[in-house]
Amino acid sequence: MLYRCWLLLSGFLLVAGHAAFAQTDSLGSVGNPQSHLTRSQAIALIGERDIRDVFHTFFPRPVPAKDTLSVAANRKFVWIIPAPGYTQQTRGLLQLTGNVSYHEPGANMSTLIAALAYTQNKQLIFNAASSIWRANNRINWVGDWRLMHYPQNTYGLGMHTSLNRPIAMDYEYLRFYQSALFKIRSSFYAGLGYQLDYHWNIESGSKNQEVTTISDYTLGVNGHSISSGPALTLLYDSRGNAINPERGLYSNLVLRPNLELLGSDTSFQSLLLDVRKYLRLTDSGNVLALWSYNALTLHGNPPFLDLPSTGWDTYSSVGRGFIQGRFRGKDLLYGEAEYRFGLTRNRLLGGVLFTNAQTVSERITHNFEKVVPAAGFGLRLSMNKISRTNLAVDYGFGADGSRGLTFNLGEVF
């Protein structure tokens, strides 16, 4: 019942607070680097509906005299939604979510998504993720910032672990990732950034007894841990709209050498390869989305909480159907496919079907010995037809009886 309340309250607060939102009534090209839609594109878009249109069906307002088939660049769309929610790792939560979307002339859609939440597990969470595109896509500023008080269960290292033997960890966490990517040629970027993971007040215990090792791993299990280093990035991105892509390719390669010189507890190197492909299958807008996410430790030993793990990517999306932190190892391989389709002709309601598989390397052998699958379905409610922002509600089923309900403002990937 909680998810229904979340949907209803979100929709009500969204439309009731419309006067406070910095939105426009005109139609613009947010998935196209051009600053204006063609007239035929705009007319096609008029056939779509979002939650605001539903509200104005019952509460009409005067039609503005201005031309609604064009929109200037730099127009911002701002959403602020207070609402309850639920995830496996938090249980019930109260959350204030904000979403800012806009585009400069000739640029992709820029987005900033932030959320502040307090959970039934006594977690306090602030996170913000940004992708800011400058005019003509010359520069892309990418950020991932978090500040958390986060008691959470962990299940050890490798794939041969059990939900029945959790270890409770309690800690504070600061993440600061910020990079600037510069255009090399069309859709191709290279850049440099800085990434910091700082955990402190780390306490680990099992059955009310303190533990100093988890799966024979001691680094970062108690006390504090720091991982700090530059991020060297190569990016290819032809999506246009990262909130809800209809077509295009995203490929992101990040090499991160963590250095004691910059404050790291140990020196280690990590590599991230994140590839996403979007195929529009029908004229009505149905999309097949494919995702490969691979996080590897090239050298050294990261602190326990900085090892690649289920659900610890930028948007906490890896591994729908499993609780966050369910699988952890020095290397993680992940793949997912999702089919997105409309349930109503006006695209107000939509649905998805998804399946994924993941594996992490084993503590002793360093090999990949087991792959676990998951699958599920979800519903989509159009919150803004211009930025193509959906409220996403998904339910996933994983191996070993794992299952979970997740919420997102925007698509999972």
JSON list of C-alpha atoms in Angstrom, two decimals, residues 97 265 289 328 361 367 377 382 412:
[
{"chain": "A", "resi": 97, "resn": "THR", "atom": "CA", "xyz": [13.49, 15.04, -4.13]},
{"chain": "A", "resi": 265, "resn": "ASP", "atom": "CA", "xyz": [44.94, 4.76, 3.26]},
{"chain": "A", "resi": 289, "resn": "ALA", "atom": "CA", "xyz": [17.77, -0.43, -23.47]},
{"chain": "A", "resi": 328, "resn": "ARG", "atom": "CA", "xyz": [30.83, -7.41, -3.04]},
{"chain": "A", "resi": 361, "resn": "SER", "atom": "CA", "xyz": [35.29, -12.10, -8.06]},
{"chain": "A", "resi": 367, "resn": "ASN", "atom": "CA", "xyz": [37.96, -15.83, -10.27]},
{"chain": "A", "resi": 377, "resn": "PHE", "atom": "CA", "xyz": [8.63, -5.38, -14.19]},
{"chain": "A", "resi": 382, "resn": "SER", "atom": "CA", "xyz": [4.84, 10.73, -16.99]},
{"chain": "A", "resi": 412, "resn": "VAL", "atom": "CA", "xyz": [16.99, 3.53, -14.01]}
]
